[in-house]
PDB file of C-alpha atoms in Angstrom:
ATOM      1  CA  PRO A   1      -1.629  53.451 108.279  1.00 60.00           C
ATOM      2  CA  GLU A   2       0.202  55.918 110.535  1.00 65.00           C
ATOM      3  CA  ILE A   3       1.979  57.788 107.840  1.00 66.00           C
ATOM      4  CA  GLU A   4       0.432  61.062 106.780  1.00 73.00           C
ATOM      5  CA  LEU A   5       0.963  61.921 103.045  1.00 72.00           C
ATOM      6  CA  ASN A   6       1.211  65.463 101.695  1.00 76.00           C
ATOM      7  CA  ILE A   7       1.922  65.480  97.956  1.00 75.00           C
ATOM      8  CA  ILE A   8       3.533  68.485  96.353  1.00 70.00           C
ATOM      9  CA  LEU A   9       3.423  68.325  92.542  1.00 70.00           C
ATOM     10  CA  GLU A  10       6.282  70.649  91.619  1.00 66.00           C
ATOM     11  CA  TYR A  11       8.894  70.505  88.696  1.00 65.00           C
ATOM     12  CA  ASN A  12      11.405  72.591  90.451  1.00 71.00           C
ATOM     13  CA  ASP A  13      13.500  70.789  93.012  1.00 75.00           C
ATOM     14  CA  LEU A  14      12.465  71.265  96.592  1.00 76.00           C
ATOM     15  CA  ASP A  15      15.392  71.611  99.071  1.00 78.00           C
ATOM     16  CA  LEU A  16      15.290  68.449 100.937  1.00 81.00           C
ATOM     17  CA  SER A  17      18.108  69.247 103.231  1.00 77.00           C
ATOM     18  CA  MET A  18      16.012  72.367 104.308  1.00 79.00           C
ATOM     19  CA  ARG A  19      13.197  70.010 104.836  1.00 78.00           C
ATOM     20  CA  GLU A  20      10.898  71.523 102.252  1.00 82.00           C
ATOM     21  CA  ALA A  21       9.947  67.876 101.912  1.00 85.00           C
ATOM     22  CA  ASP A  22      11.077  64.575 103.547  1.00 90.00           C
ATOM     23  CA  VAL A  23      11.403  62.714 100.199  1.00 92.00           C
ATOM     24  CA  ALA A  24      11.122  63.425  96.481  1.00 90.00           C
ATOM     25  CA  ILE A  25      10.503  61.527  93.330  1.00 90.00           C
ATOM     26  CA  ARG A  26      12.566  63.194  90.684  1.00 87.00           C
ATOM     27  CA  LEU A  27      12.870  62.818  86.881  1.00 82.00           C
ATOM     28  CA  THR A  28      16.503  63.818  86.921  1.00 80.00           C
ATOM     29  CA  MET A  29      19.581  62.713  88.685  1.00 79.00           C
ATOM     30  CA  PRO A  30      19.716  64.650  92.035  1.00 76.00           C
ATOM     31  CA  ARG A  31      22.244  67.533  92.032  1.00 75.00           C
ATOM     32  CA  GLN A  32      22.508  67.843  95.779  1.00 75.00           C
ATOM     33  CA  GLY A  33      25.462  65.653  97.121  1.00 77.00           C
ATOM     34  CA  ASP A  34      23.975  65.182 100.559  1.00 82.00           C
ATOM     35  CA  LEU A  35      20.941  63.209  99.244  1.00 90.00           C
ATOM     36  CA  ILE A  36      20.450  59.405  99.268  1.00 92.00           C
ATOM     37  CA  GLN A  37      19.098  58.332  95.965  1.00 92.00           C
ATOM     38  CA  ARG A  38      17.470  55.086  94.771  1.00 92.00           C
ATOM     39  CA  HIS A  39      16.721  54.555  91.026  1.00 92.00           C
ATOM     40  CA  LEU A  40      13.071  53.549  90.768  1.00 92.00           C
ATOM     41  CA  MET A  41      12.373  53.007  87.140  1.00 91.00           C
ATOM     42  CA  ASN A  42      12.781  54.293  83.510  1.00 90.00           C
ATOM     43  CA  ILE A  43      10.002  55.940  81.740  1.00 89.00           C
ATOM     44  CA  GLN A  44       9.321  55.757  77.991  1.00 89.00           C
ATOM     45  CA  TYR A  45       7.035  58.111  76.117  1.00 91.00           C
ATOM     46  CA  GLY A  46       4.778  57.291  73.224  1.00 93.00           C
ATOM     47  CA  VAL A  47       3.168  59.490  70.638  1.00 96.00           C
ATOM     48  CA  TYR A  48      -0.636  59.885  70.971  1.00 96.00           C
ATOM     49  CA  ALA A  49      -3.568  61.569  69.513  1.00 97.00           C
ATOM     50  CA  SER A  50      -7.338  61.431  69.923  1.00 97.00           C
ATOM     51  CA  PRO A  51      -9.548  59.720  67.384  1.00 97.00           C
ATOM     52  CA  GLU A  52     -11.150  63.094  66.827  1.00 97.00           C
ATOM     53  CA  TYR A  53      -7.820  64.726  65.965  1.00 98.00           C
ATOM     54  CA  ILE A  54      -6.965  61.850  63.548  1.00 98.00           C
ATOM     55  CA  LYS A  55     -10.340  62.224  61.857  1.00 97.00           C
ATOM     56  CA  ASN A  56      -9.761  65.951  61.337  1.00 97.00           C
ATOM     57  CA  HIS A  57      -6.038  65.970  60.558  1.00 98.00           C
ATOM     58  CA  GLY A  58      -4.961  62.543  59.506  1.00 97.00           C
ATOM     59  CA  ILE A  59      -2.162  60.288  60.791  1.00 97.00           C
ATOM     60  CA  PRO A  60       1.471  61.267  60.455  1.00 97.00           C
ATOM     61  CA  LEU A  61       3.320  58.212  58.917  1.00 97.00           C
ATOM     62  CA  THR A  62       6.904  59.558  59.528  1.00 96.00           C
ATOM     63  CA  PRO A  63       8.496  61.807  62.112  1.00 96.00           C
ATOM     64  CA  GLU A  64       8.883  64.467  59.288  1.00 95.00           C
ATOM     65  CA  ASP A  65       5.146  64.423  58.855  1.00 96.00           C
ATOM     66  CA  LEU A  66       4.760  65.964  62.398  1.00 96.00           C
ATOM     67  CA  ASP A  67       5.666  69.360  60.619  1.00 96.00           C
ATOM     68  CA  ASP A  68       2.020  69.250  59.317  1.00 96.00           C
ATOM     69  CA  HIS A  69       0.465  68.571  62.692  1.00 97.00           C
ATOM     70  CA  LYS A  70      -0.399  70.441  65.808  1.00 97.00           C
ATOM     71  CA  ILE A  71       1.974  69.455  68.778  1.00 96.00           C
ATOM     72  CA  VAL A  72       1.119  69.742  72.426  1.00 95.00           C
ATOM     73  CA  THR A  73       4.267  69.837  74.612  1.00 91.00           C
ATOM     74  CA  PHE A  74       5.637  70.483  77.989  1.00 88.00           C
ATOM     75  CA  GLY A  75       6.771  73.983  78.961  1.00 81.00           C
ATOM     76  CA  GLU A  76       6.475  77.098  80.840  1.00 64.00           C
ATOM     77  CA  GLU A  77       7.977  80.472  80.414  1.00 53.00           C
ATOM     78  CA  VAL A  78       9.430  80.889  83.938  1.00 44.00           C
ATOM     79  CA  GLY A  79      11.789  78.137  85.180  1.00 49.00           C
ATOM     80  CA  ASP A  80      11.393  76.136  82.079  1.00 48.00           C
ATOM     81  CA  GLN A  81      12.524  72.539  82.773  1.00 51.00           C
ATOM     82  CA  THR A  82      12.493  71.305  79.202  1.00 48.00           C
ATOM     83  CA  ASP A  83      16.315  71.060  78.987  1.00 53.00           C
ATOM     84  CA  LEU A  84      16.203  68.754  82.014  1.00 53.00           C
ATOM     85  CA  LEU A  85      13.555  66.540  80.624  1.00 64.00           C
ATOM     86  CA  PRO A  86      14.208  66.001  76.969  1.00 66.00           C
ATOM     87  CA  ALA A  87      11.795  63.042  76.645  1.00 73.00           C
ATOM     88  CA  LEU A  88       8.801  65.448  77.294  1.00 74.00           C
ATOM     89  CA  ASN A  89       9.627  67.373  74.151  1.00 84.00           C
ATOM     90  CA  PHE A  90      11.228  64.866  71.926  1.00 90.00           C
ATOM     91  CA  LEU A  91       8.421  65.491  69.344  1.00 91.00           C
ATOM     92  CA  MET A  92       9.631  69.043  68.856  1.00 91.00           C
ATOM     93  CA  GLU A  93      12.819  67.922  66.991  1.00 89.00           C
ATOM     94  CA  ALA A  94      11.954  64.340  65.848  1.00 90.00           C
ATOM     95  CA  GLY A  95      12.620  64.256  61.985  1.00 88.00           C
ATOM     96  CA  ARG A  96      14.109  67.745  61.877  1.00 88.00           C
ATOM     97  CA  GLU A  97      17.867  67.030  61.929  1.00 82.00           C
ATOM     98  CA  LYS A  98      18.947  70.372  60.380  1.00 81.00           C
ATOM     99  CA  LYS A  99      15.834  72.424  61.020  1.00 85.00           C
ATOM    100  CA  GLY A 100      14.976  74.157  64.309  1.00 87.00           C
ATOM    101  CA  PRO A 101      12.331  72.750  66.637  1.00 88.00           C
ATOM    102  CA  ARG A 102       8.811  72.714  65.715  1.00 92.00           C
ATOM    103  CA  ARG A 103       6.520  75.415  67.277  1.00 92.00           C
ATOM    104  CA  PRO A 104       3.887  73.767  69.524  1.00 94.00           C
ATOM    105  CA  ILE A 105       0.261  74.689  69.263  1.00 94.00           C
ATOM    106  CA  LEU A 106       0.116  74.539  73.187  1.00 94.00           C
ATOM    107  CA  LYS A 107       2.635  74.346  75.961  1.00 91.00           C
ATOM    108  CA  VAL A 108       1.435  72.872  79.324  1.00 89.00           C
ATOM    109  CA  ASN A 109       3.513  72.664  82.456  1.00 83.00           C
ATOM    110  CA  ASN A 110       1.883  69.493  83.678  1.00 84.00           C
ATOM    111  CA  ILE A 111       1.748  65.868  82.197  1.00 86.00           C
ATOM    112  CA  TYR A 112      -1.911  65.519  83.084  1.00 89.00           C
ATOM    113  CA  GLY A 113      -2.610  68.807  81.244  1.00 91.00           C
ATOM    114  CA  ILE A 114      -0.890  67.512  78.103  1.00 92.00           C
ATOM    115  CA  TYR A 115      -3.019  64.295  78.426  1.00 93.00           C
ATOM    116  CA  ARG A 116      -6.241  66.309  78.747  1.00 94.00           C
ATOM    117  CA  ALA A 117      -5.322  68.531  75.717  1.00 95.00           C
ATOM    118  CA  VAL A 118      -4.428  65.539  73.593  1.00 96.00           C
ATOM    119  CA  ARG A 119      -7.491  63.686  74.644  1.00 95.00           C
ATOM    120  CA  SER A 120      -9.694  66.735  73.729  1.00 96.00           C
ATOM    121  CA  GLY A 121      -8.282  66.845  70.182  1.00 97.00           C
ATOM    122  CA  VAL A 122      -6.005  69.771  70.571  1.00 97.00           C
ATOM    123  CA  GLY A 123      -3.072  68.071  68.957  1.00 97.00           C
ATOM    124  CA  ILE A 124      -0.515  65.249  69.141  1.00 97.00           C
ATOM    125  CA  GLY A 125       1.544  64.739  72.356  1.00 95.00           C
ATOM    126  CA  ALA A 126       4.141  62.580  73.981  1.00 94.00           C
ATOM    127  CA  LEU A 127       2.917  60.902  77.069  1.00 93.00           C
ATOM    128  CA  PRO A 128       4.447  58.365  79.483  1.00 89.00           C
ATOM    129  CA  GLU A 129       3.500  54.724  78.681  1.00 84.00           C
ATOM    130  CA  TYR A 130       2.231  54.227  82.299  1.00 80.00           C
ATOM    131  CA  PHE A 131      -0.036  57.200  82.040  1.00 80.00           C
ATOM    132  CA  ILE A 132      -2.249  55.700  79.259  1.00 81.00           C
ATOM    133  CA  GLU A 133      -2.143  52.077  79.996  1.00 73.00           C
ATOM    134  CA  HIS A 134      -5.775  51.809  81.004  1.00 73.00           C
ATOM    135  CA  THR A 135      -7.326  54.124  78.605  1.00 72.00           C
ATOM    136  CA  SER A 136      -8.567  53.441  75.072  1.00 75.00           C
ATOM    137  CA  ALA A 137      -9.420  57.197  74.411  1.00 87.00           C
ATOM    138  CA  LEU A 138      -6.090  57.764  72.625  1.00 94.00           C
ATOM    139  CA  VAL A 139      -4.485  56.224  69.578  1.00 95.00           C
ATOM    140  CA  ARG A 140      -0.776  55.437  69.556  1.00 95.00           C
ATOM    141  CA  LEU A 141       1.118  57.025  66.537  1.00 97.00           C
ATOM    142  CA  LEU A 142       4.561  56.381  65.204  1.00 97.00           C
ATOM    143  CA  PRO A 143       5.263  53.400  67.406  1.00 94.00           C
ATOM    144  CA  GLU A 144       8.723  52.998  65.873  1.00 93.00           C
ATOM    145  CA  MET A 145       9.780  56.335  67.383  1.00 91.00           C
ATOM    146  CA  GLN A 146      11.801  55.940  70.590  1.00 84.00           C
ATOM    147  CA  SER A 147      11.823  58.799  73.160  1.00 89.00           C
ATOM    148  CA  PRO A 148      14.814  59.352  75.273  1.00 87.00           C
ATOM    149  CA  ASP A 149      14.576  57.351  78.578  1.00 86.00           C
ATOM    150  CA  THR A 150      13.682  59.335  81.652  1.00 87.00           C
ATOM    151  CA  ASP A 151      15.185  57.895  84.888  1.00 90.00           C
ATOM    152  CA  VAL A 152      13.021  58.244  87.921  1.00 91.00           C
ATOM    153  CA  TYR A 153      14.726  58.508  91.436  1.00 92.00           C
ATOM    154  CA  PHE A 154      13.482  58.331  94.936  1.00 94.00           C
ATOM    155  CA  VAL A 155      15.638  60.810  97.042  1.00 94.00           C
ATOM    156  CA  TYR A 156      15.760  61.813 100.657  1.00 94.00           C
ATOM    157  CA  PRO A 157      18.312  63.564 102.980  1.00 93.00           C
ATOM    158  CA  GLU A 158      21.163  61.613 104.592  1.00 92.00           C
ATOM    159  CA  GLU A 159      19.840  62.432 107.981  1.00 92.00           C
ATOM    160  CA  LEU A 160      16.612  60.392 107.343  1.00 93.00           C
ATOM    161  CA  ARG A 161      18.719  57.348 106.370  1.00 92.00           C
ATOM    162  CA  GLN A 162      17.454  55.424 109.542  1.00 94.00           C
ATOM    163  CA  SER A 163      13.823  56.652 109.433  1.00 93.00           C
ATOM    164  CA  ALA A 164      11.209  53.822 109.433  1.00 91.00           C
ATOM    165  CA  ARG A 165       8.653  55.939 107.732  1.00 89.00           C
ATOM    166  CA  ILE A 166      11.032  56.747 104.805  1.00 92.00           C
ATOM    167  CA  ALA A 167      11.916  52.979 104.546  1.00 93.00           C
ATOM    168  CA  VAL A 168       8.201  51.970 104.623  1.00 91.00           C
ATOM    169  CA  PHE A 169       7.259  54.523 101.845  1.00 91.00           C
ATOM    170  CA  ARG A 170      10.320  53.603  99.766  1.00 93.00           C
ATOM    171  CA  ASP A 171       9.346  49.862 100.054  1.00 93.00           C
ATOM    172  CA  PHE A 172       5.841  50.649  99.099  1.00 91.00           C
ATOM    173  CA  LEU A 173       6.815  52.552  96.014  1.00 91.00           C
ATOM    174  CA  LEU A 174       9.139  49.682  94.880  1.00 93.00           C
ATOM    175  CA  ARG A 175       6.456  47.146  95.431  1.00 93.00           C
ATOM    176  CA  LYS A 176       3.888  49.074  93.422  1.00 89.00           C
ATOM    177  CA  ILE A 177       6.307  49.518  90.616  1.00 89.00           C
ATOM    178  CA  SER A 178       7.206  45.896  90.454  1.00 90.00           C
ATOM    179  CA  GLU A 179       3.486  44.967  90.556  1.00 88.00           C
ATOM    180  CA  THR A 180       2.813  47.035  87.435  1.00 78.00           C
ATOM    181  CA  ARG A 181       5.760  45.551  85.293  1.00 70.00           C
TER     182      ARG A 181
END
């Protein structure tokens, strides 16, 4: 009850050693050597579309069929993180061994934005399983396709190793993750 939370949703790494934040939840292995890291979980992505999209465009039956569909993917022009998070864009190359990646109909730099676009019928997108657990608004497609795993890490500076507030927050995260499994 005495911890104040300020959440910064940012795909670029904040410099924790410069105290741009006390802790971070990162989707890549931390590159700064002076950070303590704790693996939290792995994320799998599924392929989803809205019932409206399926009604208008049909269902892809193989990864190659995605060539004939509109794909919504993660991306931004400046500081693009797609090379660091391959699971977010695995639909761009699935079933295209010797061809270049597909061109997306829409790039969004936020998972929630991808979810909203897919839910609105814009196209097919890869979404984390935890994100759609409690919604029936989307239809799972190509369930046999496996996305690359994304490892999630809880990181904080070495100087905060003995911080009670960091320990309490870390334990809270671990408890919530274990409750959802």
